[in-house]
XYZ file of C-alpha atoms in Angstrom:
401
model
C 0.000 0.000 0.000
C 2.260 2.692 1.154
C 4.473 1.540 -2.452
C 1.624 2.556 -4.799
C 1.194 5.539 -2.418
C 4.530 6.959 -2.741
C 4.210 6.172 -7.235
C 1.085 8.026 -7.685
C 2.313 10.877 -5.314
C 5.160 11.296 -7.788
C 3.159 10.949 -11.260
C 0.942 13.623 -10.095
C 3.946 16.274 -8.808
C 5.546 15.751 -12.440
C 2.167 16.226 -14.042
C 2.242 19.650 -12.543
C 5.135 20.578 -13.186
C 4.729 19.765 -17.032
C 1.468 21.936 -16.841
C 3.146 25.146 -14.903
C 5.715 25.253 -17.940
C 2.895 24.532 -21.413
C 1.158 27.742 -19.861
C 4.323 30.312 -19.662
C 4.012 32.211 -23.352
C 7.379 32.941 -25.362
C 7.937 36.612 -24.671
C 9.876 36.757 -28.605
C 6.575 35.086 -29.507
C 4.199 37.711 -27.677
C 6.133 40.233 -29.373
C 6.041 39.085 -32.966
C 2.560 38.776 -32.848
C 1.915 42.033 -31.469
C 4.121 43.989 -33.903
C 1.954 42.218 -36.809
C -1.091 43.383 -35.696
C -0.461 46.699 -35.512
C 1.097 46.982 -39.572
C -2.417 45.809 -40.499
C -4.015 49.796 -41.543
C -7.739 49.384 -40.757
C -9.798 49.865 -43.588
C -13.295 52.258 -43.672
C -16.349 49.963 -43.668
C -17.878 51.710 -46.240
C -15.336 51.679 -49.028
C -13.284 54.992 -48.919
C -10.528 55.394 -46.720
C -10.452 58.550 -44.301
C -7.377 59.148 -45.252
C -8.055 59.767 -48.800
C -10.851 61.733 -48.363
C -9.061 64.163 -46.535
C -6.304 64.166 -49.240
C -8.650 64.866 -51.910
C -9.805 67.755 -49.712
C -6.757 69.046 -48.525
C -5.129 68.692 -52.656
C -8.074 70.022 -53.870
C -9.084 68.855 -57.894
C -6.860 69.822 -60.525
C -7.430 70.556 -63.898
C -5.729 71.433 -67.363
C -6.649 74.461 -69.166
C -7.503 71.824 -72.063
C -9.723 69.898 -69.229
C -11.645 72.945 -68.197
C -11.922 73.978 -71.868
C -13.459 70.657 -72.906
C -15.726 70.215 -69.767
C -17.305 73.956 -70.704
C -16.372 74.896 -66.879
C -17.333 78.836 -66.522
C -16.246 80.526 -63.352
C -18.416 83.276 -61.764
C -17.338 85.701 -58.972
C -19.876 86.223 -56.111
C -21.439 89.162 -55.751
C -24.479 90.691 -53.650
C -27.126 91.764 -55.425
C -30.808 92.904 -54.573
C -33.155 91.176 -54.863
C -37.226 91.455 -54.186
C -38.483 89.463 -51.254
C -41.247 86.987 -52.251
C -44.217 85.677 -50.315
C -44.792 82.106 -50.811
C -48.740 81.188 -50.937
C -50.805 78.080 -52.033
C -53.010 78.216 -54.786
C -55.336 75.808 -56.737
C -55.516 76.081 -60.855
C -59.030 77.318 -62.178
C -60.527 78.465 -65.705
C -60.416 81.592 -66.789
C -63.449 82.582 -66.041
C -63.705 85.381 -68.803
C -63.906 82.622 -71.696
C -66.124 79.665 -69.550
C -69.442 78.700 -71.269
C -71.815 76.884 -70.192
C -73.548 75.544 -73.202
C -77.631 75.065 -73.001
C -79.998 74.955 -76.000
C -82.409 78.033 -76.334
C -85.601 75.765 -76.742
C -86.620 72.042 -75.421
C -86.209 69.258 -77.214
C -85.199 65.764 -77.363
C -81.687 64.651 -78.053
C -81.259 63.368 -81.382
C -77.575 63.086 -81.481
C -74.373 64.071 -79.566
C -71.325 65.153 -81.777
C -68.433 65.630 -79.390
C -66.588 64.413 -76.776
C -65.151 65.213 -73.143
C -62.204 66.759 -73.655
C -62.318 67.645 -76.953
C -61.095 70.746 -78.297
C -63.968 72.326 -80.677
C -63.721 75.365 -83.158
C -66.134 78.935 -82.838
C -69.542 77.641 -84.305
C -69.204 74.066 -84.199
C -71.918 72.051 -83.620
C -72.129 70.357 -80.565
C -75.473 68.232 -80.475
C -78.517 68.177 -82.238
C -81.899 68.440 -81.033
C -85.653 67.815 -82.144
C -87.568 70.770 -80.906
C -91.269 71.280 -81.695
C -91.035 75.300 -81.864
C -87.962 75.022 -84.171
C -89.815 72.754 -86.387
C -93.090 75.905 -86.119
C -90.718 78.692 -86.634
C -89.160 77.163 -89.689
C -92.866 76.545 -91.131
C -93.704 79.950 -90.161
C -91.123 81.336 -91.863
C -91.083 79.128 -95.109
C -94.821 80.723 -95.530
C -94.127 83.651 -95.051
C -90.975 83.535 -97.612
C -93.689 82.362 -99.923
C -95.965 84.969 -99.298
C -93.334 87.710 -99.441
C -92.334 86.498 -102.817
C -96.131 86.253 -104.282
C -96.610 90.287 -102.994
C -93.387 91.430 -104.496
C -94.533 90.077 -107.935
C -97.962 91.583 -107.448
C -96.468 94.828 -106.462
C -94.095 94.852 -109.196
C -97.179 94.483 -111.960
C -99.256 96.791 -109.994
C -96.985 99.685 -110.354
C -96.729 99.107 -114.209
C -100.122 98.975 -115.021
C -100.801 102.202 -112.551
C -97.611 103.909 -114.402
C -99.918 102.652 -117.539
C -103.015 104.228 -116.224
C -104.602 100.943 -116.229
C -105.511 100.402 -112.852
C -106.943 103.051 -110.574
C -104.695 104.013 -107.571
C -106.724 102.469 -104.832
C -106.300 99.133 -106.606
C -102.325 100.288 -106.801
C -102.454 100.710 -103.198
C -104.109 98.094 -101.917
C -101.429 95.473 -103.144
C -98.735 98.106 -102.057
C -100.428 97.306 -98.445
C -100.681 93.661 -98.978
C -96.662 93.780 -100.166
C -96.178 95.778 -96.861
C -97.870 93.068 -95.086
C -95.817 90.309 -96.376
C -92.633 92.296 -95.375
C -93.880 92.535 -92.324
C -94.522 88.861 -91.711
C -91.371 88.067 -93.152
C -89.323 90.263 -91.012
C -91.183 88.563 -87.910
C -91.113 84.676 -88.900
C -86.885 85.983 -89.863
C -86.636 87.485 -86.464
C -88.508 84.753 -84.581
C -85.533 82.217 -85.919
C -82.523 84.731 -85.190
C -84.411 84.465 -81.594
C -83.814 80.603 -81.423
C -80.591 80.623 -82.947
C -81.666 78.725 -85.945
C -81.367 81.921 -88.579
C -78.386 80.277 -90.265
C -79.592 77.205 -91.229
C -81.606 77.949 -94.549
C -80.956 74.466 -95.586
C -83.158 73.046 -92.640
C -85.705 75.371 -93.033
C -88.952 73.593 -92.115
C -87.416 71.030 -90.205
C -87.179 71.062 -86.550
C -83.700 70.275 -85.987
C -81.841 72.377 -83.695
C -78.142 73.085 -84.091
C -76.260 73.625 -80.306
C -72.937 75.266 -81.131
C -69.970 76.258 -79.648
C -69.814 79.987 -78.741
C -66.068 80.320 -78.932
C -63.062 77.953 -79.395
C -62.220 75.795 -76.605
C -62.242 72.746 -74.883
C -65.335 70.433 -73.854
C -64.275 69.931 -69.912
C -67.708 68.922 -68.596
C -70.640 66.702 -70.866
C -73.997 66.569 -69.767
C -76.036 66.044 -73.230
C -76.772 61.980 -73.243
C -78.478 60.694 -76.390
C -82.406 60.824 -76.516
C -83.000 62.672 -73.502
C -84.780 66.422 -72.935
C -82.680 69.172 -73.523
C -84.097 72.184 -71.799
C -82.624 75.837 -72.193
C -82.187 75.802 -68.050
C -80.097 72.565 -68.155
C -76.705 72.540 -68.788
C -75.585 70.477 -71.909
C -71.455 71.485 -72.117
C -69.205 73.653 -70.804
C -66.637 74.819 -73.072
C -63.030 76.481 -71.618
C -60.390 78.440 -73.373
C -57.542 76.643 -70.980
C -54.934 78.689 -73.343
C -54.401 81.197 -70.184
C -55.766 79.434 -66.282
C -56.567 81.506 -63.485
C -54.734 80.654 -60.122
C -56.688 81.295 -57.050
C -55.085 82.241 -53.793
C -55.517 83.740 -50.779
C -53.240 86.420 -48.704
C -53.364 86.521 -45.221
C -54.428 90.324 -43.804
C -50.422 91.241 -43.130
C -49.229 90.821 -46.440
C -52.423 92.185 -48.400
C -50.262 95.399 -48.169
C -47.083 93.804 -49.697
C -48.595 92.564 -53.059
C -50.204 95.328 -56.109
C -51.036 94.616 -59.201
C -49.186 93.714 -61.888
C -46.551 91.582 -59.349
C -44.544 89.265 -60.607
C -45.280 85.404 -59.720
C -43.316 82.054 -60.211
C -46.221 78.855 -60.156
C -44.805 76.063 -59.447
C -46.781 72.369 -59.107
C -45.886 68.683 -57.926
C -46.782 67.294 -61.394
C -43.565 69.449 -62.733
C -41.166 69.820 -59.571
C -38.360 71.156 -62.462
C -40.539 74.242 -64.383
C -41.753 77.104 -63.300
C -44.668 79.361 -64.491
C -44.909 82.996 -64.850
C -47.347 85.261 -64.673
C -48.350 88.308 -62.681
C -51.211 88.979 -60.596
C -54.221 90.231 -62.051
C -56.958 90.694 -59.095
C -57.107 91.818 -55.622
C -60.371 91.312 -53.848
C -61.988 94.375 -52.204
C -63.816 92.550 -49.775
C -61.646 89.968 -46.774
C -63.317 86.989 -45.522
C -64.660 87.667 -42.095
C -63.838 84.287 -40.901
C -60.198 83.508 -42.542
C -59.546 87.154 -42.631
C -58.208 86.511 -46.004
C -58.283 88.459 -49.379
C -58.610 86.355 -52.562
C -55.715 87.382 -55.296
C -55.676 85.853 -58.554
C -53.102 85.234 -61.292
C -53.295 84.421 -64.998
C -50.437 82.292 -66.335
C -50.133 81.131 -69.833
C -50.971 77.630 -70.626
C -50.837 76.987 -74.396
C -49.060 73.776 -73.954
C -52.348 72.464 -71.377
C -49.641 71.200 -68.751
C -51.573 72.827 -66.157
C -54.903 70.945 -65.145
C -57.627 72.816 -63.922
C -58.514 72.030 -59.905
C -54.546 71.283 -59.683
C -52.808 72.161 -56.472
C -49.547 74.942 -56.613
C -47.467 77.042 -55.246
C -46.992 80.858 -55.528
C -44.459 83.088 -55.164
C -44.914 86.630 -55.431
C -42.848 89.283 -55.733
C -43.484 91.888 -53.237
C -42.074 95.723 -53.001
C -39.761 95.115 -50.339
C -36.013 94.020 -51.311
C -32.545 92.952 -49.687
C -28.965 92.070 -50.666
C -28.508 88.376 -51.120
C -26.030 85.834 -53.519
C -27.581 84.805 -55.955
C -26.493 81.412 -58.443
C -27.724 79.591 -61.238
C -29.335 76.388 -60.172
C -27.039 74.179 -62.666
C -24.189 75.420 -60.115
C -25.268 73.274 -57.468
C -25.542 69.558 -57.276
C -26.322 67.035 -54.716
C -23.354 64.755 -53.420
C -24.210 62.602 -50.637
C -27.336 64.146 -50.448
C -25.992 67.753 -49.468
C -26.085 70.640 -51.964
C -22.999 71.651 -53.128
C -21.127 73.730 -55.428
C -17.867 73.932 -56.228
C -15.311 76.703 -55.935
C -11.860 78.068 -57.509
C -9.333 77.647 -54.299
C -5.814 78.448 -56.388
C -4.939 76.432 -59.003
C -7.661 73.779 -58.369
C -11.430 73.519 -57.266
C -12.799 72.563 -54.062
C -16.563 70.865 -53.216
C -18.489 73.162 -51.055
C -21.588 72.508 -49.146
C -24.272 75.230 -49.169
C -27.629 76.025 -47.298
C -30.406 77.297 -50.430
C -33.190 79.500 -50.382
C -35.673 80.293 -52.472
C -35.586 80.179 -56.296
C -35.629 83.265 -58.460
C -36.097 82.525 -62.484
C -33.691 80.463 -62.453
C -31.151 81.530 -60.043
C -31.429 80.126 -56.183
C -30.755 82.472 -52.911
C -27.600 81.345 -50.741
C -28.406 81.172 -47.215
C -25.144 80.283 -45.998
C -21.552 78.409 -46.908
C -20.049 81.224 -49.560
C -18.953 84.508 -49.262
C -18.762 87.308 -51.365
C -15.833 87.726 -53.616
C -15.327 83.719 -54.210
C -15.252 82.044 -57.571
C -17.931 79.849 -58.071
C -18.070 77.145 -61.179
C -21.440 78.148 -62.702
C -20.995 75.441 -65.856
C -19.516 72.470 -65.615
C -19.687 71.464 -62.664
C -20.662 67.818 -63.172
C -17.088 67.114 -64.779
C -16.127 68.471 -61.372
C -17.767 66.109 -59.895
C -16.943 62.888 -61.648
C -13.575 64.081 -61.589
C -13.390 64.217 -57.821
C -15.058 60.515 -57.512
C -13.196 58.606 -60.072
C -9.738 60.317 -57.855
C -11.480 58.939 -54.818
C -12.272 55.483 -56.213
C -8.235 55.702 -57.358
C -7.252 56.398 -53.577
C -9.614 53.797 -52.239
């Protein structure tokens, strides 16, 4: 017993002693290791390099006079310039209101057949629909008798006054078919006038019919349709409306503090969601007398050209006018700025190269936008060009990288 005692005491003292020297490290080991870790540069997660960045920054971009010839890159210096303050309103898009028709027929009748279609542009006098009225059809037969009887008179009155001048009739005979010729001028003129009443004094051809023509007053487009075939037309009821939508009205309203800021004849920039890009001119036209007691509001309108129909009617924008008060601001063409990374930015002349600069924008002035902040006056700004800037200054970054 106390033999196999004393053998397994000594296995397990050598067994520690084997483990006490495994867990001591190699110091030239330790080392090594560490001074390969820290060679290894650590890289940016999202694919540029610090580093570079700040190098392209710092070296600015350079360019050749051949480069900036070829890339069209035109250099402004800032300036301060004044410029009038706008007010920016909402507004919706209506008809002009001076060339809206509502289209009705001047007598009942039945619908006999509909010529034209929503949203169709129509010419001055073209006929719309055509109708089957019973006091068309009377005035036509009124008047084809009475064209008759003027005709039978005149010849009566024509061989009246040659016998008379003949001494062959005696003048109360002469006179008596003057009267009756008199009378049939008479009836003439009325059953004539009757039809210029109804509207249907131009069509000879359909005299004694009773078809009624319903025209268009004045060239336009059909924007609402009422007329549906074989139903009553009545002169009350609506039947089309025709628009001239080659100038739109848009309808605003200013708020009682700037009523005093805006005249006639102001200049105004429309701009819409449909065409984020464009901007509409125009100048205001009408300033309500009156306010609205509840909004205390004053409705302003302004006509804007629209010959190419891009602006709908009952379409939401946005107004700016120009109003009679002015300051000094910096002004730049909106091709000067461009987005990178989502910022605006522009760049400027810094030496013999150009440098990316981020700006705060303002408003936008036919074509030129307002600098809020990030230039100063007296720098050169790239107006032109600026996207060769640009691609320049990522394909040297993708180079660093």
């Amino acid at each position: 017993m106390t033999l196999f005692h004393s053998r397994a005491s000594y296995a397990l003292i050598l067994s520690l002693i084997v483990l006490a020297g495994c867990s001591k490290e190699d110091p030239a080991k330790k080392e090594s290791a560490s001074a390969h870790t820290t060679a290894t540069p650590a890289k940016d997660t999202k694919g540029t390099s610090a580093s570079a960045l700040a190098h392209s920054k710092e070296a600015g971009i350079q360019a050749t006079k051949e480069e900036i010839a070829a890339a069209g890159i035109q250099i402004m210096t800032l300036q301060e310039r004044e410029v009038n303050e706008q007010l920016n309103v909402t507004a919706t898009i209506q008809a002009n209101q001076d060339k809206l028709a509502t289209v009705a027929p001047r007598v009942p009748g039945r619908i006999t057949k509909v010529m034209v279609s929503l949203g169709e542009k129509v010419k001055q006098g073209q006929t719309l629909a055509l109708i089957d009225s019973v006091e068309v059809g009377e005035a036509q037969s009124a008047y084809v008798q009475a064209v008759s009887e003027h005709a039978l008179a005149k010849s009566g009155m024509e061989r009246a006054e040659k016998l008379f001048a003949d001494q062959i009739i005696p003048q109360k005979d002469y006179l008596r078919v003057r009267a009756d010729f008199e009378k049939a001028k008479a009836v003439l003129r009325a059953a004539s006038e009757k039809r210029q009443i109804l509207g249907v004094s131009g069509n000879r051809d359909g005299a004694g019919t009773s078809a009624y023509a319903v025209s268009a007053p004045f060239a336009g487009t059909v924007i609402a349709k009422k007329a549906v075939l074989g139903e009553l037309a009545q002169s009350d009821k609506e039947m089309f409306s025709i628009a001239d939508l080659s100038t739109v009205w848009i309808e605003t309203n200013l708020y009682e503090k700037d009523v005093g800021k805006v005249k006639i004849g102001s200049e105004t920039q429309i701009t819409t969601a449909a065409y984020p890009g464009d901007t509409f001119k125009g100048k205001i036209a009408y300033i309500s007398s009156t306010m609205d007691k509840e909004s205390r509001t004053v409705k302003a309108r302004v006509e804007v050209p629209n010959t190419d129909g891009r602006l709908k009617l009952e379409m939401f924008a946005s107004a700016a006018i120009a109003t009679a008060s002015t300051s000094k601001s910096l002004l730049l063409p909106e091709q000067a700025v461009l987005l990178i990374q989502g910022q605006p930015t522009v760049f400027i002349q810094d030496g013999e190269g150009f440098q990316p600069r981020a700006v705060d924008l303002g408003e936008k002035l036919q074509g030129q936008v307002v600098l809020k902040s990030g230039l100063r006056p007296g720098e050169k700004v790239v107006v032109s060009g600026a996207y060769a800037l640009k691609a320049k200054m990522l394909k040297s970054q993708i180079s660093a990288d």
